[in-house]
PDB file of C-alpha atoms and ligand atoms in Angstrom:
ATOM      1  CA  UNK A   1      -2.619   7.568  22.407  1.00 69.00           C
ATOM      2  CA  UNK A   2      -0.718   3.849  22.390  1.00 80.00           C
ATOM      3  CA  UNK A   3       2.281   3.456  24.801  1.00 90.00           C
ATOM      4  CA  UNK A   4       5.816   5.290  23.108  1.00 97.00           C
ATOM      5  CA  UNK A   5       8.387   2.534  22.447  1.00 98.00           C
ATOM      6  CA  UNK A   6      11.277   3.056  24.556  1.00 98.00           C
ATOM      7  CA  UNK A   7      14.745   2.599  22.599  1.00 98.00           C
ATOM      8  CA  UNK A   8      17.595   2.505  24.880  1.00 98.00           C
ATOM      9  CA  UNK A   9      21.006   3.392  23.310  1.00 98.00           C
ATOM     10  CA  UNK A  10      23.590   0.648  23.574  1.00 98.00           C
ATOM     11  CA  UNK A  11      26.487   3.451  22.879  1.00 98.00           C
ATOM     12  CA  UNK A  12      25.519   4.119  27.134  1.00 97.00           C
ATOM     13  CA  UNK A  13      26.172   0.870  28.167  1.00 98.00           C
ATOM     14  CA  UNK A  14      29.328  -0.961  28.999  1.00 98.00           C
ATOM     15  CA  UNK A  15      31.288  -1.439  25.402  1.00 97.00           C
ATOM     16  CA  UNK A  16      32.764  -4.364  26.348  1.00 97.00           C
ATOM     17  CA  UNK A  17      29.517  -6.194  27.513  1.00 98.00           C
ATOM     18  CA  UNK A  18      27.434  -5.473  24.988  1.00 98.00           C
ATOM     19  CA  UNK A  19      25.283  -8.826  25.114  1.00 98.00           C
ATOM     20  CA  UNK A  20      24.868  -7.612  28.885  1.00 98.00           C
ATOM     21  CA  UNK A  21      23.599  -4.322  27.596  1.00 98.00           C
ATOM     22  CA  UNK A  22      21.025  -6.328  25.209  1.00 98.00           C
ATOM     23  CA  UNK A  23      19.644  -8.793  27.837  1.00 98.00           C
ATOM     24  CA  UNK A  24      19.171  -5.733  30.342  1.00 98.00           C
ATOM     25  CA  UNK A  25      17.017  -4.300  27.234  1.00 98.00           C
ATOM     26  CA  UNK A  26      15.395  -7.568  27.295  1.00 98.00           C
ATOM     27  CA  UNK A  27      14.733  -8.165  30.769  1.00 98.00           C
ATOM     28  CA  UNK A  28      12.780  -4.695  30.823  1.00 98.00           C
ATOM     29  CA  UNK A  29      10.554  -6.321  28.795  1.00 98.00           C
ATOM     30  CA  UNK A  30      11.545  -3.933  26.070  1.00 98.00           C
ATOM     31  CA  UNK A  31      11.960  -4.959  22.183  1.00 98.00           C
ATOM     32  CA  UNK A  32      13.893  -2.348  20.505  1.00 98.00           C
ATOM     33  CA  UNK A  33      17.829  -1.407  20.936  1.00 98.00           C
ATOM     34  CA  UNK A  34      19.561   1.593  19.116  1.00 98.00           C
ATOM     35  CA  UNK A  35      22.804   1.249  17.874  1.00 98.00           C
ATOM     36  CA  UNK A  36      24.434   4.427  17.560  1.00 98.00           C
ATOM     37  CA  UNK A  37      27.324   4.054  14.582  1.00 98.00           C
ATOM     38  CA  UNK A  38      29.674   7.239  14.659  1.00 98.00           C
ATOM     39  CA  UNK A  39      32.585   7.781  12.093  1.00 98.00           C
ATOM     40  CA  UNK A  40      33.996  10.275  13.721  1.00 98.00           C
ATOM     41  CA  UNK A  41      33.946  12.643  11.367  1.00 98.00           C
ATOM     42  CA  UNK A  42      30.056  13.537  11.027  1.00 98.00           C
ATOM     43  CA  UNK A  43      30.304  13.536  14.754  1.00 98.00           C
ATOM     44  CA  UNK A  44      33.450  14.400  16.926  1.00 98.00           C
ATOM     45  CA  UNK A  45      33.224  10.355  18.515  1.00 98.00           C
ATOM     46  CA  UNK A  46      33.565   6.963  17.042  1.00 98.00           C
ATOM     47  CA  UNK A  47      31.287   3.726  18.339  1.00 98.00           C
ATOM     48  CA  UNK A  48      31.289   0.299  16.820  1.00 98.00           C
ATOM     49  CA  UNK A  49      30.393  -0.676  13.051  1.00 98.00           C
ATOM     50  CA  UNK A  50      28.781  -3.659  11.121  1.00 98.00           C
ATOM     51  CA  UNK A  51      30.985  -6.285  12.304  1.00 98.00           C
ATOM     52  CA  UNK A  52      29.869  -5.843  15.760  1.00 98.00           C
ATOM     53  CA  UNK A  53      26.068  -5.397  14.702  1.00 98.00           C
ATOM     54  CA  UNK A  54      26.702  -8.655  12.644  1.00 98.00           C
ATOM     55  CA  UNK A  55      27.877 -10.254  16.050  1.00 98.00           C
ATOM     56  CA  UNK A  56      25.634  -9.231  18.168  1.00 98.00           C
ATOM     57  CA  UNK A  57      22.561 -10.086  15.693  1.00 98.00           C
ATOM     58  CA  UNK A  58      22.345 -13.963  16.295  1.00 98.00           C
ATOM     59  CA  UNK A  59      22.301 -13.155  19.896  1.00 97.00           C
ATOM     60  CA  UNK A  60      19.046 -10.967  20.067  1.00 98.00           C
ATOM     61  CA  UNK A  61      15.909 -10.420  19.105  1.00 97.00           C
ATOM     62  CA  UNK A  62      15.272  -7.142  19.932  1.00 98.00           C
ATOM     63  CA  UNK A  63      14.363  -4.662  17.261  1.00 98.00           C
ATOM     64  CA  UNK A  64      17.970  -2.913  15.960  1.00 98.00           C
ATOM     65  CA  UNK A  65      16.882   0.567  15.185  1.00 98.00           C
ATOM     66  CA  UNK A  66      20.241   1.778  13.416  1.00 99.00           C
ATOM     67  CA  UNK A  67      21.219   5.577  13.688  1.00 98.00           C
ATOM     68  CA  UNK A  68      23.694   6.139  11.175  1.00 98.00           C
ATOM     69  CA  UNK A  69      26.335   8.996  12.039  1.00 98.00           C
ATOM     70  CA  UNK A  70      28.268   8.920   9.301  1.00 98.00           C
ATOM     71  CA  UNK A  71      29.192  11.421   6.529  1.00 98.00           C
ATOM     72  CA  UNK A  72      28.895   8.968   3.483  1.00 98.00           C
ATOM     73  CA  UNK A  73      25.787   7.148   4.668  1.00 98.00           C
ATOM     74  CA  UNK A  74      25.020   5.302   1.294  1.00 98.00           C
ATOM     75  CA  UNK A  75      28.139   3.565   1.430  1.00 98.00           C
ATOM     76  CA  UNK A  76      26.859   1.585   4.574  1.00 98.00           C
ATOM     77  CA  UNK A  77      23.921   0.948   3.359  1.00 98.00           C
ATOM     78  CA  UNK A  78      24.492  -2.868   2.691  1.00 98.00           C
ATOM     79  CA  UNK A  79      26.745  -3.540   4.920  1.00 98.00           C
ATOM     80  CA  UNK A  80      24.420  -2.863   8.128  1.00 98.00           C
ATOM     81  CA  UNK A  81      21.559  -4.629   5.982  1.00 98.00           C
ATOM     82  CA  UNK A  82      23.872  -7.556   5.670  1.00 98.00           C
ATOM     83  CA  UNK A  83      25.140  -7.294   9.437  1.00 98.00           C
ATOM     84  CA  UNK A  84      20.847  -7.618  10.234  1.00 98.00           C
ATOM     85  CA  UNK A  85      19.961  -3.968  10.749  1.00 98.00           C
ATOM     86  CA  UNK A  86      16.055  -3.853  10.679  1.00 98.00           C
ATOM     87  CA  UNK A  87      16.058  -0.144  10.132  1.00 98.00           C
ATOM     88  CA  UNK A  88      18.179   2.908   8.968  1.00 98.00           C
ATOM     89  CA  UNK A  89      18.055   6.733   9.873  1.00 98.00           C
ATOM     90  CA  UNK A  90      20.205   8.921   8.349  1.00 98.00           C
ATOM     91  CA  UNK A  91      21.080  12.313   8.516  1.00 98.00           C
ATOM     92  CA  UNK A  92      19.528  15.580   6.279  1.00 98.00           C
ATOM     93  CA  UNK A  93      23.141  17.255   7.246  1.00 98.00           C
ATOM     94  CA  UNK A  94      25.097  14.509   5.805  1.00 98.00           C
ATOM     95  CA  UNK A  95      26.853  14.272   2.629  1.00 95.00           C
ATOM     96  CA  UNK A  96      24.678  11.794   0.826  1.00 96.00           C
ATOM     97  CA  UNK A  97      21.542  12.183  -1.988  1.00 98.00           C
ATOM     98  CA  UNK A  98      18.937  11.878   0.555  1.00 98.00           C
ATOM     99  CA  UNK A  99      15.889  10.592  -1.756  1.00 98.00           C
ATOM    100  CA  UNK A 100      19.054   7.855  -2.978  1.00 98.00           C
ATOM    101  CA  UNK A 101      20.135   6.776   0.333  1.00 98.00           C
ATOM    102  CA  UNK A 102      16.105   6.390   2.152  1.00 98.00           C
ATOM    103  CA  UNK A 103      15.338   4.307  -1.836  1.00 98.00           C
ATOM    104  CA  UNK A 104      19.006   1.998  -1.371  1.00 98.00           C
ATOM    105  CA  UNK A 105      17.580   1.394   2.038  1.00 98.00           C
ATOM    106  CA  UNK A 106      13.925   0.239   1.364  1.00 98.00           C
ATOM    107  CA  UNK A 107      15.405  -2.029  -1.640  1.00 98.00           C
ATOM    108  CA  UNK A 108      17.418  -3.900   1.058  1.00 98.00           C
ATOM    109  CA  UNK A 109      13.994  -4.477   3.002  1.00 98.00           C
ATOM    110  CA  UNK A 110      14.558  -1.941   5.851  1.00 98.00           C
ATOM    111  CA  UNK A 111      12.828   0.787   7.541  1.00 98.00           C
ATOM    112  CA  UNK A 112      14.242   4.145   6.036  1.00 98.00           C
ATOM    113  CA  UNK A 113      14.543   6.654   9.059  1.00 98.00           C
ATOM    114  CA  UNK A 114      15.501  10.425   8.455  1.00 98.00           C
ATOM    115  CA  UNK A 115      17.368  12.302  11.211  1.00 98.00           C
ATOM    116  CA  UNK A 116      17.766  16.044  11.779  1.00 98.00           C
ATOM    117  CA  UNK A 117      20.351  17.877  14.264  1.00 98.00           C
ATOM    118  CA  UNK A 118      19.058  20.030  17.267  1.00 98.00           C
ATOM    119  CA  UNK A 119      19.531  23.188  14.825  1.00 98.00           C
ATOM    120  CA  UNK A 120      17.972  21.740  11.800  1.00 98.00           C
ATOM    121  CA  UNK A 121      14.743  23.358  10.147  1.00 98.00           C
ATOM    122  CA  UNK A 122      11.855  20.472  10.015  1.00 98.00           C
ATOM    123  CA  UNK A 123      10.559  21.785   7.106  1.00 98.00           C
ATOM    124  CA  UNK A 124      13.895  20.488   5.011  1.00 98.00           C
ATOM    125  CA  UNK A 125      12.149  17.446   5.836  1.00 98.00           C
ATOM    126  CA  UNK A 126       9.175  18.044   4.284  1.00 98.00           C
ATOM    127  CA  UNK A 127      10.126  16.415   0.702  1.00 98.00           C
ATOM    128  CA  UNK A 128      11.156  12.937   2.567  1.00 98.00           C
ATOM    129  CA  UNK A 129       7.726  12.795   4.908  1.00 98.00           C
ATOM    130  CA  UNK A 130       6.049  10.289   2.351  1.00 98.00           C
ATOM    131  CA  UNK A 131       9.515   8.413   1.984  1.00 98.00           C
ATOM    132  CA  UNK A 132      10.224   7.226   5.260  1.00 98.00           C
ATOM    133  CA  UNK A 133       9.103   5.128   8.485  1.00 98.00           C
ATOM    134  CA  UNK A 134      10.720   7.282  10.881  1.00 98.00           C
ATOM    135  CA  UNK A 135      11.454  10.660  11.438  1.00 98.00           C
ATOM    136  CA  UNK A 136      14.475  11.008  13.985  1.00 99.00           C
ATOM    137  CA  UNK A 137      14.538  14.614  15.907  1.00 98.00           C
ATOM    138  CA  UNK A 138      17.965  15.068  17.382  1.00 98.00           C
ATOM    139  CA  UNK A 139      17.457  16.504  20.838  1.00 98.00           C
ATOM    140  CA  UNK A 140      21.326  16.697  21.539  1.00 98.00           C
ATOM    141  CA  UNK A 141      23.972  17.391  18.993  1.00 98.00           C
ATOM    142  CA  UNK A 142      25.049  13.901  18.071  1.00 98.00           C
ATOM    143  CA  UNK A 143      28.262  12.618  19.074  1.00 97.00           C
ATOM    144  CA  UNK A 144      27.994  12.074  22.764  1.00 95.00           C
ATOM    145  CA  UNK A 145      25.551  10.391  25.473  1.00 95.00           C
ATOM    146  CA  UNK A 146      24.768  11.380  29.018  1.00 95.00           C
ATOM    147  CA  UNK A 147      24.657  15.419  27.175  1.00 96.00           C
ATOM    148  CA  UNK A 148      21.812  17.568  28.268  1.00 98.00           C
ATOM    149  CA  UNK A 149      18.379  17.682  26.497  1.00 98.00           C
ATOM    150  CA  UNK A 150      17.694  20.385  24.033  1.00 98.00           C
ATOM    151  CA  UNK A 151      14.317  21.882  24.776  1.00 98.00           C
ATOM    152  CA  UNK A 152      13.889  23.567  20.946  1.00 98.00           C
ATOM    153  CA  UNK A 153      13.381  20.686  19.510  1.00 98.00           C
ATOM    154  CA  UNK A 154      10.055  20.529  21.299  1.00 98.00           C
ATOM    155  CA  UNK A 155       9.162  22.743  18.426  1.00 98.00           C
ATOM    156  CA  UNK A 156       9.758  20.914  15.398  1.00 98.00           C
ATOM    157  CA  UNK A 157       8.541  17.916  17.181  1.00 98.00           C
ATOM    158  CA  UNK A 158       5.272  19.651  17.753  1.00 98.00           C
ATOM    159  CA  UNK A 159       5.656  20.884  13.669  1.00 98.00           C
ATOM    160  CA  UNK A 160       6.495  17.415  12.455  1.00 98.00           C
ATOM    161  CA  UNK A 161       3.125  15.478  14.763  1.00 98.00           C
ATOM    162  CA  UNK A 162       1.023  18.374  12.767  1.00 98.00           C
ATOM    163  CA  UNK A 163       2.691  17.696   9.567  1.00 98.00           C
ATOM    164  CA  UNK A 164       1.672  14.086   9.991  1.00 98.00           C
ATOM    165  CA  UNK A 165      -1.784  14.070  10.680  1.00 98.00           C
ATOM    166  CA  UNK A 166      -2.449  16.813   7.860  1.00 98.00           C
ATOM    167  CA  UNK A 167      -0.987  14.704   5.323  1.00 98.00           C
ATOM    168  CA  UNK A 168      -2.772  11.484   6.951  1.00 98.00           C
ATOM    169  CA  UNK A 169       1.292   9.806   7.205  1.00 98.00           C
ATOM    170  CA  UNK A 170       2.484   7.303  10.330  1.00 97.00           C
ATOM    171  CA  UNK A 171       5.847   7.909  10.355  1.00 98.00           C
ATOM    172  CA  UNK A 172       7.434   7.514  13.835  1.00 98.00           C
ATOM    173  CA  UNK A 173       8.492  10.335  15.559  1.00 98.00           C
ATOM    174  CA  UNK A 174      11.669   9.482  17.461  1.00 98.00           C
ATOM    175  CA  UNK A 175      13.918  11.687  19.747  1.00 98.00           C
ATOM    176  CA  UNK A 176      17.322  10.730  20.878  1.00 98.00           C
ATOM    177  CA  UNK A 177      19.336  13.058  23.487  1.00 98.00           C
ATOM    178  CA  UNK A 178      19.143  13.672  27.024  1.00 98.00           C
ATOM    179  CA  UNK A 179      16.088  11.649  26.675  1.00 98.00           C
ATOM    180  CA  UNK A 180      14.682  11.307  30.703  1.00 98.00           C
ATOM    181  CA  UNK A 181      11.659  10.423  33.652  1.00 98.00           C
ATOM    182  CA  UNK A 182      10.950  14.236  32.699  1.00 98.00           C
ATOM    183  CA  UNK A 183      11.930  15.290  28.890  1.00 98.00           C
ATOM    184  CA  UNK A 184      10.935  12.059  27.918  1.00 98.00           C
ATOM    185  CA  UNK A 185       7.044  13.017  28.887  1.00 98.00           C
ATOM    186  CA  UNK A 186       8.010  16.665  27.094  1.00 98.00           C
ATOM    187  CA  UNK A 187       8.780  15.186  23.751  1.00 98.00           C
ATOM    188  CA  UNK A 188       5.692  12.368  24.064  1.00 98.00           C
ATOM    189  CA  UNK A 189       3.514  15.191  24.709  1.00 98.00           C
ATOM    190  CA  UNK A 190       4.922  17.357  21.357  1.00 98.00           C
ATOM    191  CA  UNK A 191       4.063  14.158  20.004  1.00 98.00           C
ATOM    192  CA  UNK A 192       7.486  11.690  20.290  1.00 98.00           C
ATOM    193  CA  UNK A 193       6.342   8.233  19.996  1.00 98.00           C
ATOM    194  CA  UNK A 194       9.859   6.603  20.101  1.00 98.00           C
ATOM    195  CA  UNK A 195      11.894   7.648  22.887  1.00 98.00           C
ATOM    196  CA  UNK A 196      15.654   7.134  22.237  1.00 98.00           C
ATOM    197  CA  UNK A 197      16.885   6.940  26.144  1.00 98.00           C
ATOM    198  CA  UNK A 198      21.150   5.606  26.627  1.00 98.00           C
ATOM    199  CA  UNK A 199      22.418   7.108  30.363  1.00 98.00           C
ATOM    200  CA  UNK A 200      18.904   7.593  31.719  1.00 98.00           C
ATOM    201  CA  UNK A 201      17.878   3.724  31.178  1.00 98.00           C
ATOM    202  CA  UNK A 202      21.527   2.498  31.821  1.00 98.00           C
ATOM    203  CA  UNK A 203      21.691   4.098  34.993  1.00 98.00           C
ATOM    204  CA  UNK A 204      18.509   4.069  36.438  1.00 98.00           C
ATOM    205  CA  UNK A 205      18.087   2.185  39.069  1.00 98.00           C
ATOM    206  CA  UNK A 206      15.022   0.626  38.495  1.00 98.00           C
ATOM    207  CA  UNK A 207      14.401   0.665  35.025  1.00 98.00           C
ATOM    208  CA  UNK A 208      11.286  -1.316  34.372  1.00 98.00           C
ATOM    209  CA  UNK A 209      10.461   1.473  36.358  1.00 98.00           C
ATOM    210  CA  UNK A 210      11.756   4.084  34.286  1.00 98.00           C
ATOM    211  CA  UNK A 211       9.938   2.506  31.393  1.00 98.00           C
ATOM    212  CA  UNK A 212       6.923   2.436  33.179  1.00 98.00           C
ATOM    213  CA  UNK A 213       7.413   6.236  34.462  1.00 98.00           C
ATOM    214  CA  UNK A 214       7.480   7.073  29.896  1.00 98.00           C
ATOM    215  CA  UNK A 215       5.140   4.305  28.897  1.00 97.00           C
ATOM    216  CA  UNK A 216       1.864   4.999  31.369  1.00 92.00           C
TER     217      UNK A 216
HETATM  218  C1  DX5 B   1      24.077  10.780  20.627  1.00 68.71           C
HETATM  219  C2  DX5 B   1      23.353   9.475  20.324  1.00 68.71           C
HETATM  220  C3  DX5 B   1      22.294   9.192  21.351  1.00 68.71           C
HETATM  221  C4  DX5 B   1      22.871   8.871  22.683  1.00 68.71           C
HETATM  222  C5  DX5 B   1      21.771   8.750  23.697  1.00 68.71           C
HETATM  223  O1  DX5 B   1      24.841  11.105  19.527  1.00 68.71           O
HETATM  224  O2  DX5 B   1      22.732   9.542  19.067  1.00 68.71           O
HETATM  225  O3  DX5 B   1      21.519   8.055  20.932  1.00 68.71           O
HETATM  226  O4  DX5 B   1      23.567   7.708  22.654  1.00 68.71           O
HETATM  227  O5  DX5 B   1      21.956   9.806  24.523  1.00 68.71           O
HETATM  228  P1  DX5 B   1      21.589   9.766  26.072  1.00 68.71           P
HETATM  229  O6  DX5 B   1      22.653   8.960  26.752  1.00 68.71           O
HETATM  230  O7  DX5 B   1      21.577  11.203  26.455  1.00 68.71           O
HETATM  231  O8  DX5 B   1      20.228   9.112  26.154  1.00 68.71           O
HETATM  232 ZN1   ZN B   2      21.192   7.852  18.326  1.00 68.71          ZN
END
């Protein structure tokens, strides 16, 4: 099974240093950020939208894996394609025609992610499996980092690996929550490829270490 890329949440690190935040990504010799964009009404917080993905583009190459929290998710669409997104997830629970808004997104030349919350049933998925590059499970309820991991999700991580290999798809399988040294190695062995990790790789002490402690 190949190493899990590690994602590490920006929305954990200091919001007025974000370039910090990116070179720490880089100097763990990692190559994907997620950018966590909240509206505050999908999800009880609000984070940082285009204009700051569009700023912080020029100044990174690291992969920008972009989780869209927002009710109205097609309306983005070309705005964070514009501001250099490289991929979109969006949410089955938002208010959006989901087969529309993973279509809008290919056209623009992204990845087309779809997310699901901690309470979601996988198999709503099941329509979207052939759509999309990624399949996001949430293992928090959205809104907040540093929350505690939801072990549940284990399941329809576990449902969604099977539903891959039986219909011969290679979507990733990401999780992003309470992501950890420990739930980290749950959620690879359910079959997580893409591990979604804000407080645990901001404040880790030694974080090539942490990476090496999910990638081994
Ligand atoms: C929560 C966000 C997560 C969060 C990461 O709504 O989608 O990506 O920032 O959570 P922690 O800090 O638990 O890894
Ligand atoms: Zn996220």
């Amino acid at each position: 099974m190949p190493a899990p890329v590690v994602a590490p949440s920006l929305l954990a690190a200091n919001h007025g240093e974000f370039i910090a935040g990116l070179h720490a990504i880089e100097e763990a010799g990692l190559t994907w950020v997620h950018l966590d964009i909240m509206d505050g009404h999908f999800v009880p917080n609000i984070s940082f939208g285009p204009q700051v993905v569009a700023d912080l583009r020029p100044r990174s190459k690291l992969h920008f894996d972009v989780h869209l929290m927002l009710t109205h998710p097609d309306r983005f669409v070309a705005a964070f394609a514009k501001a250099g997104a490289e991929r979109l997830t969006v949410h089955i629970e938002a208010a959006h025609d989901m087969g529309q808004t993973l279509a809008a997104i290919k056209a623009a030349g992204l990845k087309a992610g779809i997310a699901m919350n901690p309470d979601g049933d996988p198999r709503r998925l099941l329509p979207y499996l052939a759509s999309v590059d990624l399949v996001l499970c949430m293992t928090v309820f959205p809104g907040f980092g540093g929350q505690a991991f939801i072990p549940s999700v284990l399941d329809s991580i576990r449902f969604l690996a099977t539903e891959r290999r039986a219909r011969g798809l290679d979507y990733r399988l990401e999780v992003d929550g309470g992501v950890n040294a420990e739930t980290g190695l749950l959620c690879r062995a359910a079959g997580a490829d893409t591990l979604v990790a804000g407080t645990a790789f901001f404040k880790a002490p030694d974080r090539k270490a942490f990476v090496a402690g999910l990638t081994a």
